[in-house]
CSV table of C-alpha atoms in Angstrom, one decimal:
chain,number,residue,atom,x,y,z
A,1,UNK,CA,18.9,2.6,28.0
A,2,UNK,CA,19.1,0.6,24.8
A,3,UNK,CA,21.1,1.9,21.9
A,4,UNK,CA,18.8,0.1,19.5
A,5,UNK,CA,17.2,2.5,16.9
A,6,UNK,CA,13.6,3.6,17.2
A,7,UNK,CA,11.6,2.6,14.1
A,8,UNK,CA,8.8,4.7,12.7
A,9,UNK,CA,7.0,2.7,10.0
A,10,UNK,CA,4.6,4.9,8.0
A,11,UNK,CA,2.2,3.1,5.7
A,12,UNK,CA,-0.4,4.9,3.6
A,13,UNK,CA,-3.3,3.2,1.9
A,14,UNK,CA,-3.5,3.0,-1.9
A,15,UNK,CA,-0.7,5.4,-2.8
A,16,UNK,CA,0.5,5.4,-6.4
A,17,UNK,CA,4.1,5.6,-7.5
A,18,UNK,CA,3.7,9.0,-9.1
A,19,UNK,CA,3.0,10.9,-5.9
A,20,UNK,CA,6.4,12.2,-4.7
A,21,UNK,CA,7.9,15.2,-6.3
A,22,UNK,CA,11.5,14.2,-5.5
A,23,UNK,CA,11.0,11.1,-7.6
A,24,UNK,CA,10.5,13.1,-10.7
A,25,UNK,CA,6.7,13.8,-10.5
A,26,UNK,CA,6.7,17.6,-10.7
A,27,UNK,CA,2.9,17.8,-10.5
A,28,UNK,CA,3.2,16.9,-6.8
A,29,UNK,CA,3.8,19.1,-3.7
A,30,UNK,CA,5.4,16.9,-1.1
A,31,UNK,CA,8.2,18.8,0.7
A,32,UNK,CA,8.5,16.4,3.6
A,33,UNK,CA,8.6,13.2,1.6
A,34,UNK,CA,11.1,14.9,-0.7
A,35,UNK,CA,13.3,15.4,2.4
A,36,UNK,CA,13.1,11.7,3.2
A,37,UNK,CA,14.0,10.9,-0.4
A,38,UNK,CA,16.9,13.3,-0.6
A,39,UNK,CA,18.3,12.4,2.8
A,40,UNK,CA,17.6,8.7,2.6
A,41,UNK,CA,17.3,5.7,0.3
A,42,UNK,CA,14.6,5.4,-2.4
A,43,UNK,CA,13.5,2.1,-3.9
A,44,UNK,CA,12.4,2.5,-7.5
A,45,UNK,CA,11.3,-1.1,-8.1
A,46,UNK,CA,9.2,-1.9,-5.0
A,47,UNK,CA,6.3,-4.2,-5.6
A,48,UNK,CA,3.5,-5.5,-3.4
A,49,UNK,CA,2.8,-9.2,-3.0
A,50,UNK,CA,-0.9,-8.7,-3.4
A,51,UNK,CA,-3.0,-5.8,-4.9
A,52,UNK,CA,-5.5,-5.3,-2.1
A,53,UNK,CA,-5.3,-4.1,1.5
A,54,UNK,CA,-5.3,-6.9,4.0
A,55,UNK,CA,-3.5,-9.5,1.8
A,56,UNK,CA,-0.7,-7.1,1.2
A,57,UNK,CA,-0.4,-6.1,4.8
A,58,UNK,CA,-0.6,-9.7,6.1
A,59,UNK,CA,2.2,-10.6,3.7
A,60,UNK,CA,4.2,-7.6,4.8
A,61,UNK,CA,3.8,-8.4,8.5
A,62,UNK,CA,4.5,-12.1,8.2
A,63,UNK,CA,7.2,-12.2,5.6
A,64,UNK,CA,5.2,-14.7,3.7
A,65,UNK,CA,3.1,-14.8,0.5
A,66,UNK,CA,-0.7,-15.0,0.8
A,67,UNK,CA,-0.7,-18.6,-0.4
A,68,UNK,CA,1.3,-19.5,2.8
A,69,UNK,CA,-0.2,-17.2,5.5
A,70,UNK,CA,-3.7,-17.9,4.2
A,71,UNK,CA,-4.9,-14.2,4.0
A,72,UNK,CA,-6.2,-13.8,0.4
A,73,UNK,CA,-8.7,-11.1,1.0
A,74,UNK,CA,-9.9,-8.5,3.6
A,75,UNK,CA,-11.3,-9.8,6.9
A,76,UNK,CA,-9.6,-13.1,6.9
A,77,UNK,CA,-7.8,-14.0,10.2
A,78,UNK,CA,-4.0,-13.3,10.6
A,79,UNK,CA,-2.0,-16.1,12.1
A,80,UNK,CA,1.4,-14.4,12.7
A,81,UNK,CA,3.0,-11.0,12.9
A,82,UNK,CA,6.7,-10.3,13.3
A,83,UNK,CA,5.9,-7.3,15.6
A,84,UNK,CA,5.8,-9.9,18.4
A,85,UNK,CA,9.5,-10.5,17.8
A,86,UNK,CA,10.3,-6.9,18.3
A,87,UNK,CA,8.2,-6.8,21.5
A,88,UNK,CA,9.9,-9.8,22.8
A,89,UNK,CA,13.3,-8.2,22.2
A,90,UNK,CA,12.5,-5.1,24.3
A,91,UNK,CA,10.8,-2.7,21.9
A,92,UNK,CA,7.7,-0.8,22.9
A,93,UNK,CA,5.4,-1.6,19.9
A,94,UNK,CA,2.6,0.9,19.1
A,95,UNK,CA,0.1,1.1,16.2
A,96,UNK,CA,-1.7,4.3,15.4
A,97,UNK,CA,-4.1,4.2,12.5
A,98,UNK,CA,-4.7,1.5,9.9
A,99,UNK,CA,-3.2,-2.0,10.1
A,100,UNK,CA,-6.2,-3.8,8.6
A,101,UNK,CA,-5.6,-6.9,10.8
A,102,UNK,CA,-8.3,-9.4,11.6
A,103,UNK,CA,-9.3,-9.3,14.3
A,104,UNK,CA,-9.2,-5.6,14.0
A,105,UNK,CA,-7.9,-4.9,17.5
A,106,UNK,CA,-5.9,-8.1,18.0
A,107,UNK,CA,-2.6,-7.4,19.7
A,108,UNK,CA,-0.3,-9.0,17.1
A,109,UNK,CA,2.6,-8.1,19.3
A,110,UNK,CA,1.7,-4.4,19.9
A,111,UNK,CA,1.6,-3.1,23.4
A,112,UNK,CA,-0.8,-0.4,22.3
A,113,UNK,CA,-3.2,-0.2,19.4
A,114,UNK,CA,-5.1,3.0,18.5
A,115,UNK,CA,-6.8,1.5,15.5
A,116,UNK,CA,-8.4,3.5,12.6
A,117,UNK,CA,-9.8,1.4,9.8
A,118,UNK,CA,-11.1,2.3,6.3
A,119,UNK,CA,-12.6,5.7,5.7
A,120,UNK,CA,-15.8,3.9,4.6
A,121,UNK,CA,-16.9,0.7,6.2
A,122,UNK,CA,-20.6,1.4,5.6
A,123,UNK,CA,-21.5,-1.8,3.8
A,124,UNK,CA,-23.7,-4.7,5.0
A,125,UNK,CA,-21.0,-7.2,4.1
A,126,UNK,CA,-18.4,-5.7,6.3
A,127,UNK,CA,-18.0,-6.6,10.0
A,128,UNK,CA,-19.4,-3.8,12.3
A,129,UNK,CA,-16.7,-2.0,14.2
A,130,UNK,CA,-16.3,1.4,16.0
A,131,UNK,CA,-12.7,2.5,15.7
A,132,UNK,CA,-10.9,5.4,17.4
A,133,UNK,CA,-11.8,7.8,14.6
A,134,UNK,CA,-15.5,6.9,14.9
A,135,UNK,CA,-15.3,7.7,18.6
A,136,UNK,CA,-13.6,11.0,18.0
A,137,UNK,CA,-16.2,12.0,15.5
A,138,UNK,CA,-19.0,11.0,17.9
A,139,UNK,CA,-17.4,13.0,20.8
A,140,UNK,CA,-17.5,16.1,18.6
A,141,UNK,CA,-21.1,15.4,17.5
A,142,UNK,CA,-19.7,15.1,13.9
A,143,UNK,CA,-20.5,12.3,11.5
A,144,UNK,CA,-18.4,10.0,9.3
A,145,UNK,CA,-19.2,10.4,5.6
A,146,UNK,CA,-19.6,7.1,3.7
A,147,UNK,CA,-20.9,5.7,0.5
A,148,UNK,CA,-24.4,5.9,2.1
A,149,UNK,CA,-24.2,9.6,2.8
A,150,UNK,CA,-22.3,10.5,-0.4
A,151,UNK,CA,-24.8,8.6,-2.5
A,152,UNK,CA,-27.5,11.1,-1.4
A,153,UNK,CA,-25.7,14.0,-3.1
A,154,UNK,CA,-26.9,15.3,-6.4
A,155,UNK,CA,-23.4,15.1,-7.8
A,156,UNK,CA,-22.6,11.5,-6.5
A,157,UNK,CA,-23.0,9.7,-9.9
A,158,UNK,CA,-20.6,12.1,-11.6
A,159,UNK,CA,-18.0,12.6,-8.9
A,160,UNK,CA,-15.9,9.4,-9.3
A,161,UNK,CA,-15.5,9.2,-5.5
A,162,UNK,CA,-14.0,12.8,-5.3
A,163,UNK,CA,-15.5,14.9,-2.5
A,164,UNK,CA,-14.3,17.8,-0.3
A,165,UNK,CA,-13.9,17.3,3.4
A,166,UNK,CA,-16.3,19.8,4.9
A,167,UNK,CA,-16.0,19.2,8.6
A,168,UNK,CA,-13.2,20.4,10.9
A,169,UNK,CA,-9.8,19.6,9.4
A,170,UNK,CA,-8.6,18.0,12.6
A,171,UNK,CA,-11.3,15.4,12.2
A,172,UNK,CA,-10.1,14.3,8.7
A,173,UNK,CA,-8.9,10.7,9.0
A,174,UNK,CA,-5.4,11.4,7.9
A,175,UNK,CA,-5.0,14.5,10.1
A,176,UNK,CA,-6.5,12.6,13.0
A,177,UNK,CA,-4.0,9.7,12.6
A,178,UNK,CA,-1.1,12.0,12.1
A,179,UNK,CA,-1.9,14.1,15.2
A,180,UNK,CA,-2.6,11.1,17.3
A,181,UNK,CA,0.9,9.8,16.5
A,182,UNK,CA,2.4,13.2,17.4
A,183,UNK,CA,0.4,13.1,20.6
A,184,UNK,CA,1.8,9.7,21.5
A,185,UNK,CA,5.4,10.9,20.8
A,186,UNK,CA,4.8,13.8,23.1
A,187,UNK,CA,3.2,11.9,25.9
A,188,UNK,CA,5.1,8.6,26.0
A,189,UNK,CA,7.4,8.5,29.1
A,190,UNK,CA,9.2,5.2,28.6
A,191,UNK,CA,12.9,4.7,27.9
A,192,UNK,CA,12.9,1.6,25.8
A,193,UNK,CA,13.3,1.8,22.0
A,194,UNK,CA,10.0,2.1,20.2
A,195,UNK,CA,8.5,0.6,17.0
A,196,UNK,CA,5.7,3.0,16.0
A,197,UNK,CA,3.6,1.9,13.1
A,198,UNK,CA,1.5,4.8,11.6
A,199,UNK,CA,-1.2,3.8,9.2
A,200,UNK,CA,-2.8,6.7,7.2
A,201,UNK,CA,-6.2,5.7,5.8
A,202,UNK,CA,-5.7,7.9,2.7
A,203,UNK,CA,-5.4,8.5,-0.1
A,204,UNK,CA,-7.8,5.5,-0.4
A,205,UNK,CA,-11.2,6.6,-1.5
A,206,UNK,CA,-13.4,8.5,-0.8
A,207,UNK,CA,-10.9,11.0,-2.3
A,208,UNK,CA,-11.6,13.7,0.3
A,209,UNK,CA,-9.1,16.5,0.8
A,210,UNK,CA,-10.0,19.8,2.4
A,211,UNK,CA,-10.7,22.7,0.1
A,212,UNK,CA,-7.4,24.3,1.0
A,213,UNK,CA,-5.4,21.3,-0.4
A,214,UNK,CA,-7.7,20.7,-3.3
A,215,UNK,CA,-7.1,24.3,-4.4
A,216,UNK,CA,-3.4,23.5,-4.9
A,217,UNK,CA,-4.2,20.9,-7.6
A,218,UNK,CA,-7.6,21.7,-9.3
A,219,UNK,CA,-6.0,24.0,-11.8
A,220,UNK,CA,-2.7,22.2,-12.1
A,221,UNK,CA,-1.6,20.1,-15.1
A,222,UNK,CA,-1.8,16.5,-14.0
A,223,UNK,CA,-1.0,13.2,-15.6
A,224,UNK,CA,-3.9,12.0,-17.8
A,225,UNK,CA,-5.1,8.3,-17.5
A,226,UNK,CA,-3.7,5.6,-19.7
A,227,UNK,CA,-6.6,4.9,-22.1
A,228,UNK,CA,-8.7,1.8,-21.8
A,229,UNK,CA,-7.7,-0.9,-24.3
A,230,UNK,CA,-10.0,-3.8,-24.7
A,231,UNK,CA,-7.3,-5.9,-26.4
A,232,UNK,CA,-5.3,-5.7,-23.1
A,233,UNK,CA,-8.0,-7.1,-20.9
A,234,UNK,CA,-8.3,-10.8,-20.2
A,235,UNK,CA,-11.9,-11.9,-19.3
A,236,UNK,CA,-11.3,-11.7,-15.6
A,237,UNK,CA,-10.2,-8.1,-15.8
A,238,UNK,CA,-13.1,-7.2,-18.1
A,239,UNK,CA,-15.4,-8.7,-15.5
A,240,UNK,CA,-13.6,-6.7,-12.8
A,241,UNK,CA,-14.2,-3.5,-14.8
A,242,UNK,CA,-17.9,-4.4,-15.1
A,243,UNK,CA,-18.0,-5.0,-11.4
A,244,UNK,CA,-16.8,-1.4,-10.8
A,245,UNK,CA,-19.4,0.0,-13.2
A,246,UNK,CA,-22.2,-1.8,-11.3
A,247,UNK,CA,-21.1,-1.2,-7.7
A,248,UNK,CA,-19.9,1.9,-6.0
A,249,UNK,CA,-17.0,0.4,-4.1
A,250,UNK,CA,-15.8,2.8,-1.4
A,251,UNK,CA,-18.1,5.6,-2.7
A,252,UNK,CA,-16.5,5.5,-6.1
A,253,UNK,CA,-19.3,5.5,-8.7
A,254,UNK,CA,-17.2,4.3,-11.7
A,255,UNK,CA,-18.1,5.5,-15.2
A,256,UNK,CA,-17.5,3.7,-18.5
A,257,UNK,CA,-16.7,7.0,-20.3
A,258,UNK,CA,-15.8,9.8,-17.9
A,259,UNK,CA,-15.1,13.2,-19.3
A,260,UNK,CA,-11.7,14.7,-19.2
A,261,UNK,CA,-12.9,17.2,-16.5
A,262,UNK,CA,-14.2,14.4,-14.3
A,263,UNK,CA,-10.9,12.5,-14.6
A,264,UNK,CA,-8.9,15.6,-13.8
A,265,UNK,CA,-11.1,16.4,-10.8
A,266,UNK,CA,-10.7,12.8,-9.4
A,267,UNK,CA,-6.9,13.0,-9.7
A,268,UNK,CA,-6.8,16.5,-8.2
A,269,UNK,CA,-8.6,15.2,-5.1
A,270,UNK,CA,-6.4,12.2,-4.9
A,271,UNK,CA,-3.1,14.0,-5.2
A,272,UNK,CA,-4.3,16.7,-2.8
A,273,UNK,CA,-5.0,14.0,-0.2
A,274,UNK,CA,-1.3,12.9,-0.6
A,275,UNK,CA,-0.2,16.4,0.1
A,276,UNK,CA,-2.3,16.4,3.3
A,277,UNK,CA,-0.5,13.3,4.4
A,278,UNK,CA,2.8,14.8,3.5
A,279,UNK,CA,2.0,17.7,6.0
A,280,UNK,CA,1.4,15.1,8.7
A,281,UNK,CA,4.7,13.4,7.9
A,282,UNK,CA,6.4,16.7,8.5
A,283,UNK,CA,4.6,17.0,11.9
A,284,UNK,CA,5.7,13.5,12.9
A,285,UNK,CA,9.4,14.4,12.0
A,286,UNK,CA,9.1,17.5,14.1
A,287,UNK,CA,7.7,15.5,17.0
A,288,UNK,CA,10.6,13.1,16.9
A,289,UNK,CA,13.0,16.0,16.9
A,290,UNK,CA,11.2,17.7,19.8
A,291,UNK,CA,11.5,14.4,21.7
A,292,UNK,CA,15.2,14.4,21.1
A,293,UNK,CA,15.2,11.0,19.3
A,294,UNK,CA,15.3,11.9,15.6
A,295,UNK,CA,19.0,11.0,15.2
A,296,UNK,CA,18.4,7.5,16.5
A,297,UNK,CA,15.3,6.8,14.5
A,298,UNK,CA,14.8,5.0,11.3
A,299,UNK,CA,11.8,6.3,9.3
A,300,UNK,CA,10.3,4.1,6.7
A,301,UNK,CA,7.6,5.4,4.3
A,302,UNK,CA,5.6,3.2,1.9
A,303,UNK,CA,2.1,2.0,1.1
A,304,UNK,CA,0.1,-1.2,0.8
A,305,UNK,CA,-0.7,-0.9,-3.0
A,306,UNK,CA,-1.6,1.7,-5.6
A,307,UNK,CA,-4.7,3.0,-7.4
A,308,UNK,CA,-5.4,2.9,-11.1
A,309,UNK,CA,-7.4,6.2,-11.1
A,310,UNK,CA,-9.0,5.1,-14.4
A,311,UNK,CA,-5.7,4.0,-15.9
A,312,UNK,CA,-6.7,1.1,-18.3
A,313,UNK,CA,-10.3,1.8,-17.5
A,314,UNK,CA,-10.0,0.5,-14.0
A,315,UNK,CA,-11.0,1.8,-10.6
A,316,UNK,CA,-8.7,1.4,-7.6
A,317,UNK,CA,-6.8,-1.9,-7.6
A,318,UNK,CA,-7.4,-5.7,-7.7
A,319,UNK,CA,-5.4,-6.0,-10.9
A,320,UNK,CA,-1.7,-6.3,-11.7
A,321,UNK,CA,-1.2,-3.1,-13.7
A,322,UNK,CA,1.8,-1.1,-12.5
A,323,UNK,CA,-0.5,1.5,-11.0
A,324,UNK,CA,-1.8,-1.1,-8.6
A,325,UNK,CA,1.4,-3.0,-7.6
A,326,UNK,CA,4.4,-0.7,-8.2
A,327,UNK,CA,4.7,1.5,-5.1
A,328,UNK,CA,6.8,4.2,-3.5
A,329,UNK,CA,9.2,3.2,-0.7
A,330,UNK,CA,11.7,5.2,1.3
A,331,UNK,CA,14.1,4.5,4.1
A,332,UNK,CA,15.5,7.5,6.1
A,333,UNK,CA,18.2,7.0,8.7
A,334,UNK,CA,21.0,9.6,8.3
A,335,UNK,CA,23.2,8.1,11.1
A,336,UNK,CA,23.0,4.6,9.6
A,337,UNK,CA,22.7,4.9,5.8
A,338,UNK,CA,24.0,7.3,3.1
A,339,UNK,CA,21.8,10.0,1.7
A,340,UNK,CA,20.6,10.2,-1.9
A,341,UNK,CA,20.6,6.5,-2.6
A,342,UNK,CA,18.4,5.1,-5.4
A,343,UNK,CA,18.0,1.4,-5.9
A,344,UNK,CA,16.7,-0.3,-9.1
A,345,UNK,CA,16.8,-3.7,-7.5
A,346,UNK,CA,13.6,-5.7,-7.6
A,347,UNK,CA,12.2,-5.8,-4.0
A,348,UNK,CA,8.9,-6.6,-2.5
A,349,UNK,CA,6.9,-4.9,0.3
A,350,UNK,CA,7.2,-7.9,2.6
A,351,UNK,CA,11.0,-7.5,2.4
A,352,UNK,CA,10.7,-4.7,5.0
A,353,UNK,CA,9.9,-7.3,7.6
A,354,UNK,CA,13.3,-9.0,7.8
A,355,UNK,CA,15.0,-5.7,7.1
A,356,UNK,CA,13.4,-4.1,10.2
A,357,UNK,CA,14.2,-7.2,12.3
A,358,UNK,CA,17.9,-7.0,11.3
A,359,UNK,CA,18.1,-3.3,12.0
A,360,UNK,CA,16.6,-4.1,15.5
A,361,UNK,CA,19.2,-6.9,15.9
A,362,UNK,CA,16.4,-9.5,16.1
A,363,UNK,CA,16.8,-13.0,14.5
A,364,UNK,CA,14.9,-13.5,11.3
A,365,UNK,CA,12.9,-16.7,11.1
A,366,UNK,CA,14.4,-19.1,8.6
A,367,UNK,CA,11.0,-19.9,7.0
A,368,UNK,CA,10.4,-16.3,5.9
A,369,UNK,CA,10.1,-15.9,2.2
A,370,UNK,CA,10.9,-12.2,2.4
A,371,UNK,CA,14.5,-11.1,1.8
A,372,UNK,CA,16.2,-8.5,3.9
A,373,UNK,CA,17.8,-5.6,2.0
A,374,UNK,CA,19.6,-4.1,5.0
A,375,UNK,CA,23.0,-5.0,3.4
A,376,UNK,CA,21.9,-3.0,0.3
A,377,UNK,CA,21.1,0.0,2.5
A,378,UNK,CA,24.4,0.0,4.4
A,379,UNK,CA,26.6,-0.7,1.3
A,380,UNK,CA,27.4,-4.3,1.9
A,381,UNK,CA,27.2,-7.1,-0.7
A,382,UNK,CA,23.6,-7.9,-1.6
A,383,UNK,CA,22.3,-10.6,-3.9
A,384,UNK,CA,19.5,-9.0,-6.0
A,385,UNK,CA,16.4,-11.0,-6.7
A,386,UNK,CA,16.1,-12.1,-10.3
A,387,UNK,CA,12.3,-12.1,-10.2
A,388,UNK,CA,9.5,-11.1,-7.9
A,389,UNK,CA,5.8,-12.3,-7.6
A,390,UNK,CA,2.4,-11.0,-6.7
A,391,UNK,CA,-0.9,-12.9,-6.3
A,392,UNK,CA,-4.6,-12.5,-5.7
A,393,UNK,CA,-7.3,-15.0,-5.0
A,394,UNK,CA,-10.7,-15.6,-3.4
A,395,UNK,CA,-11.7,-11.9,-3.5
A,396,UNK,CA,-15.3,-10.6,-3.3
A,397,UNK,CA,-14.6,-8.0,-6.1
A,398,UNK,CA,-12.1,-9.9,-8.4
A,399,UNK,CA,-14.7,-12.7,-8.8
A,400,UNK,CA,-14.0,-14.2,-12.2
A,401,UNK,CA,-10.8,-15.9,-11.5
A,402,UNK,CA,-9.8,-18.3,-8.8
A,403,UNK,CA,-6.1,-17.3,-8.8
A,404,UNK,CA,-4.1,-14.5,-10.5
A,405,UNK,CA,-0.3,-14.5,-10.4
A,406,UNK,CA,2.2,-11.9,-11.5
A,407,UNK,CA,5.8,-12.5,-12.2
A,408,UNK,CA,8.3,-9.8,-13.1
A,409,UNK,CA,11.8,-10.7,-14.4
A,410,UNK,CA,14.0,-7.9,-15.8
A,411,UNK,CA,11.8,-5.8,-18.0
A,412,UNK,CA,9.3,-8.6,-18.7
A,413,UNK,CA,6.1,-9.0,-16.7
A,414,UNK,CA,3.5,-11.8,-17.0
A,415,UNK,CA,0.1,-12.1,-15.4
A,416,UNK,CA,-1.3,-15.6,-15.3
A,417,UNK,CA,-4.9,-16.7,-14.6
A,418,UNK,CA,-5.2,-20.3,-13.3
A,419,UNK,CA,-8.6,-20.8,-14.9
A,420,UNK,CA,-8.0,-19.2,-18.4
A,421,UNK,CA,-5.8,-19.5,-21.4
A,422,UNK,CA,-5.7,-15.8,-21.6
A,423,UNK,CA,-3.2,-13.6,-19.7
A,424,UNK,CA,-1.0,-10.6,-20.0
A,425,UNK,CA,2.7,-10.2,-21.0
A,426,UNK,CA,4.4,-6.8,-21.2
A,427,UNK,CA,7.8,-5.5,-22.0
A,428,UNK,CA,8.1,-2.7,-19.5
A,429,UNK,CA,11.2,-1.3,-21.0
A,430,UNK,CA,9.7,-0.7,-24.4
A,431,UNK,CA,6.0,-0.4,-23.2
A,432,UNK,CA,6.0,1.1,-19.7
A,433,UNK,CA,2.3,2.0,-20.0
A,434,UNK,CA,1.4,-1.7,-20.6
A,435,UNK,CA,-0.5,-0.9,-23.8
A,436,UNK,CA,0.7,-3.8,-26.0
A,437,UNK,CA,-0.2,-7.2,-24.6
A,438,UNK,CA,2.3,-9.8,-26.0
A,439,UNK,CA,0.5,-12.8,-24.6
A,440,UNK,CA,-0.5,-14.2,-28.0
A,441,UNK,CA,2.5,-12.9,-30.0
A,442,UNK,CA,4.4,-15.8,-31.5
A,443,UNK,CA,7.7,-14.1,-31.1
A,444,UNK,CA,7.2,-14.1,-27.3
A,445,UNK,CA,5.8,-17.6,-26.8
A,446,UNK,CA,9.1,-18.9,-25.4
A,447,UNK,CA,9.2,-16.1,-22.9
A,448,UNK,CA,5.6,-16.7,-21.9
A,449,UNK,CA,6.2,-20.4,-21.3
A,450,UNK,CA,9.5,-19.8,-19.4
A,451,UNK,CA,7.9,-17.3,-17.0
A,452,UNK,CA,4.9,-19.6,-16.4
A,453,UNK,CA,7.4,-22.3,-15.6
A,454,UNK,CA,9.1,-20.0,-13.2
A,455,UNK,CA,5.8,-19.5,-11.4
A,456,UNK,CA,5.6,-23.3,-11.0
A,457,UNK,CA,9.2,-23.5,-9.7
A,458,UNK,CA,8.5,-20.6,-7.2
A,459,UNK,CA,5.4,-22.2,-5.8
A,460,UNK,CA,7.0,-25.6,-5.3
A,461,UNK,CA,10.0,-23.9,-3.7
A,462,UNK,CA,7.7,-21.8,-1.5
A,463,UNK,CA,6.1,-25.0,-0.1
A,464,UNK,CA,9.5,-26.3,0.9
A,465,UNK,CA,10.8,-23.0,2.3
A,466,UNK,CA,7.8,-22.4,4.6
A,467,UNK,CA,7.4,-25.8,6.2
A,468,UNK,CA,8.8,-24.4,9.4
A,469,UNK,CA,6.0,-21.8,9.5
A,470,UNK,CA,3.4,-24.5,9.1
A,471,UNK,CA,5.0,-26.6,11.9
A,472,UNK,CA,5.0,-23.6,14.2
A,473,UNK,CA,1.3,-22.9,13.7
A,474,UNK,CA,0.6,-26.6,14.4
A,475,UNK,CA,2.7,-26.4,17.6
A,476,UNK,CA,5.2,-28.9,16.4
């Protein structure tokens, strides 16, 4: 039997930073995630490399930025996934829940895939697909709520995508995924180490907790949205906001001036959904313990991007505000890393790729742009990154720019639009809510020019770094 660690990689969809109580957010109820934070390592400056689902995930599972792996938006084909490296090294690789690959059920190195996609795929522009959750609902003669069914409700236009799950709780997407993962852990009879990726569809909208969990939040004090500020918004983001107001993406009928009660209700539903997921995380930990493998398992918890929840007047993501790109990330492995570690280092979501490969004693491809932080976790010397990047392009919702790039260096954060002289520049130390756009401030012009130049340096360096990947794809 191998002494390599099992790896359980839990990824939620669209989870904000302010959703774990142990990280200082006292409005939350997350006892199981709190345990992982208190007994493990917490990353306080983890950023995604793209603020939407598939580009972020394709980057994570390739160790490359979207401009190299070619996945700029949902439903574009993936060309590489490092899970294959784990499988080739002797790991049993299993996916339960959402991966958002294309093709949806392509193997990408997994021996088993029990795929569950978005909660709501009921849109004529989306490829038709029946996932495992669809099949479970059909077998129970239940139905899958969507923007089509929700839009028929009298309260649809005022609900901001917040609805109560009214069917059996075990049919809720997040409960279904969590319990399927527990079932796999109970039933699997192999002896090889396993890599189990668990993809929760929530708290992505529709924001749909059961009434039991909503009751925990509906009368609780919750953070109020950062107010919309027109002077902050470059034309591309103004157009994005108008897009939300015209189209009910994912059953969220966005409003230009929602009431305080509507905003509170939306957030109560969202945070309640996180607590539902937290309960499933606890069930997964219990299943690992029951199987007798918890002490030799690394548990990683993170998400693919965040959700504005009306911060800055925006719905969901597709922008570079902190609520979209700054995410929670935890590594728990009591036999391998110290407890109660908190890291302020700038890291990106895709850095999990080489980190996992190193923990599994698998060679990391030289062409990967991602940077392993295993040495940071185990207390060995680590060269922190001076700056990190995120990018978005060719999206069907962010339509008024051909390319958006974010760079963060220290406390300074710049957002560049390739087709506009407008942009965003924030000092996150003095302006953590990103209220004061310094883009046109004379005192910050040198900083703006320097950071734009750093984007140029990075893109040129990226082209050189990733040549090996391009040759591999071409079979050279």
